[in-house]
Coordinates of C-alpha atoms in Angstrom, one line a residue:
X1 CA 0.0 0.0 0.0
X2 CA 1.1 3.6 -0.5
X3 CA 1.0 6.0 2.4
X4 CA 2.5 9.4 3.2
X5 CA 4.6 10.4 6.2
X6 CA 5.1 14.0 7.3
X7 CA 8.5 15.3 8.1
X8 CA 8.7 19.1 8.4
X9 CA 6.5 20.4 5.7
X10 CA 7.2 17.4 3.4
X11 CA 4.9 14.6 2.6
X12 CA 7.1 11.6 2.0
X13 CA 5.6 8.9 -0.2
X14 CA 6.2 5.4 1.2
X15 CA 5.3 2.0 -0.3
X16 CA 4.7 -0.6 2.5
X17 CA 4.1 -4.3 2.0
X18 CA 3.4 -6.8 4.8
X19 CA 1.9 -6.4 8.2
X20 CA 3.0 -4.4 11.3
X21 CA 4.1 -7.6 13.0
X22 CA 6.3 -8.8 10.1
X23 CA 10.1 -8.4 10.1
X24 CA 10.7 -4.8 8.9
X25 CA 13.1 -4.1 6.0
X26 CA 13.8 -0.4 5.1
X27 CA 14.8 0.1 1.5
X28 CA 16.6 3.3 0.5
X29 CA 16.8 4.0 -3.2
X30 CA 19.6 5.2 -5.4
X31 CA 19.9 8.7 -6.7
X32 CA 18.8 7.6 -10.2
X33 CA 15.5 6.1 -9.2
X34 CA 12.8 6.2 -6.5
X35 CA 11.0 3.9 -4.1
X36 CA 9.6 1.8 -7.0
X37 CA 13.0 0.3 -7.7
X38 CA 12.5 -1.9 -4.7
X39 CA 9.2 -3.6 -5.8
X40 CA 10.9 -6.7 -7.3
X41 CA 12.9 -7.2 -4.0
X42 CA 9.7 -6.7 -1.9
X43 CA 8.0 -9.3 -4.1
X44 CA 10.9 -11.7 -3.8
X45 CA 11.1 -11.4 0.0
X46 CA 7.4 -12.5 0.2
X47 CA 5.3 -13.1 3.3
X48 CA 6.5 -12.4 6.8
X49 CA 8.5 -9.3 5.7
X50 CA 7.3 -5.8 6.0
X51 CA 9.0 -3.8 3.2
X52 CA 9.2 -0.1 3.7
X53 CA 10.4 1.9 0.6
X54 CA 10.2 5.7 1.0
X55 CA 10.9 8.4 -1.6
X56 CA 13.4 11.0 -0.6
X57 CA 12.5 14.6 -1.2
X58 CA 12.5 15.5 -4.9
X59 CA 12.1 11.8 -6.0
X60 CA 9.0 9.9 -7.2
X61 CA 5.9 11.2 -5.5
X62 CA 7.7 13.2 -2.9
X63 CA 8.1 16.8 -4.0
X64 CA 11.0 18.8 -2.9
X65 CA 10.1 21.2 -0.1
X66 CA 12.5 24.2 0.1
X67 CA 13.2 24.1 3.8
X68 CA 16.2 23.1 5.9
X69 CA 16.0 19.3 6.1
X70 CA 18.1 16.2 6.4
X71 CA 17.4 12.8 4.7
X72 CA 18.4 11.1 7.9
X73 CA 15.7 13.0 9.9
X74 CA 13.2 12.1 7.2
X75 CA 14.2 8.5 7.3
X76 CA 13.8 8.3 11.1
X77 CA 10.4 10.0 10.7
X78 CA 9.3 7.2 8.4
X79 CA 10.3 4.5 11.0
X80 CA 8.7 6.5 13.8
X81 CA 5.4 6.9 11.9
X82 CA 5.2 3.2 11.1
X83 CA 6.1 2.2 14.7
X84 CA 9.3 0.5 13.7
X85 CA 11.9 0.4 16.5
X86 CA 14.6 -1.1 14.3
X87 CA 14.8 -2.5 10.8
X88 CA 17.1 -4.3 8.4
X89 CA 18.2 -1.5 6.2
X90 CA 19.0 -2.0 2.5
X91 CA 20.5 0.9 0.6
X92 CA 21.8 1.3 -3.0
X93 CA 24.2 4.1 -4.1
X94 CA 23.0 7.3 -2.5
X95 CA 20.6 5.2 -0.5
X96 CA 23.6 3.2 0.7
X97 CA 25.2 6.4 1.9
X98 CA 22.0 7.2 3.8
X99 CA 21.9 3.7 5.2
X100 CA 25.5 4.1 6.5
X101 CA 24.6 7.5 8.0
X102 CA 21.6 5.9 9.7
X103 CA 23.7 3.1 11.1
X104 CA 26.3 5.5 12.4
X105 CA 24.0 8.1 13.8
X106 CA 21.2 5.8 15.1
X107 CA 22.6 2.2 15.5
X108 CA 19.6 1.4 17.7
X109 CA 17.3 1.8 14.6
X110 CA 19.4 -0.6 12.4
X111 CA 19.0 -4.4 13.0
X112 CA 21.1 -5.3 9.9
X113 CA 22.7 -3.5 7.1
X114 CA 22.9 -4.4 3.4
X115 CA 24.8 -2.0 1.1
X116 CA 24.7 -2.1 -2.7
X117 CA 27.4 0.1 -4.2
X118 CA 27.1 2.7 -1.5
X119 CA 28.5 6.2 -1.5
X120 CA 30.5 7.0 1.6
X121 CA 30.2 10.5 3.2
X122 CA 33.7 11.9 3.7
X123 CA 35.4 9.7 1.1
X124 CA 37.9 11.5 -1.1
X125 CA 36.5 13.0 -4.2
X126 CA 37.7 11.1 -7.3
X127 CA 39.6 13.0 -9.9
X128 CA 38.5 12.3 -13.5
X129 CA 40.6 9.4 -14.7
X130 CA 40.3 9.8 -18.5
X131 CA 39.6 12.2 -21.3
X132 CA 36.2 10.6 -21.6
X133 CA 35.3 11.3 -18.0
X134 CA 36.6 14.9 -18.3
X135 CA 34.6 15.4 -21.5
X136 CA 31.4 14.2 -19.8
X137 CA 32.1 16.4 -16.8
X138 CA 32.5 19.5 -19.1
X139 CA 29.3 18.6 -21.0
X140 CA 27.3 18.3 -17.8
X141 CA 28.6 21.6 -16.5
X142 CA 27.8 23.3 -19.9
X143 CA 24.3 21.9 -19.9
X144 CA 23.7 23.0 -16.3
X145 CA 24.9 26.5 -17.1
X146 CA 22.6 26.6 -20.2
X147 CA 19.7 25.4 -18.1
X148 CA 19.2 22.4 -20.4
X149 CA 17.9 19.9 -17.9
X150 CA 17.1 17.3 -20.5
X151 CA 20.7 17.2 -21.6
X152 CA 21.8 17.1 -17.9
X153 CA 19.6 14.1 -17.3
X154 CA 20.8 12.3 -20.4
X155 CA 24.5 12.9 -19.6
X156 CA 24.0 12.0 -15.9
X157 CA 22.3 8.7 -17.0
X158 CA 25.3 8.1 -19.3
X159 CA 27.7 8.5 -16.4
X160 CA 25.8 6.7 -13.7
X161 CA 23.9 4.0 -15.6
X162 CA 26.0 3.3 -18.7
X163 CA 29.3 4.2 -17.3
X164 CA 31.6 6.8 -18.8
X165 CA 33.5 4.3 -20.9
X166 CA 30.5 2.3 -22.2
X167 CA 28.3 3.1 -25.2
X168 CA 25.4 5.4 -24.4
X169 CA 22.1 3.6 -23.8
X170 CA 23.5 0.2 -23.2

């Protein structure tokens, strides 16, 4: 079922499967998708598991609210609203970084942790390692400066989904 959780002035969209007494699994999406990316995993986990998949602000059905906020606070608000003391937390990419942040800041709320290609807050910034990466970086900056969001999205998808050294759209 879909529900909405309030955090600040935001209404966070959350997909929930299972019953309140089932084992909770909190699923935190990557920066190139939204809560819907977890539907196949929720289906595969089946009965006895309560899958909780929120959209972060600006993703899916959760609009961005221009107010000071933290994804960590929003995530805890989801757990609180659903009455979940601790959950197994699964995070991919940016969601993996958020899962790590949650585990470090609120270890009492994390029963288990599964990370899929997580970002790590505080890790050194990688320097472009090839002319192809440098060219994509320059193209993204130029598209942002021109306000061409379609081009920005296409180029970002190339970087994050195809890989900077693979053919576009693979």
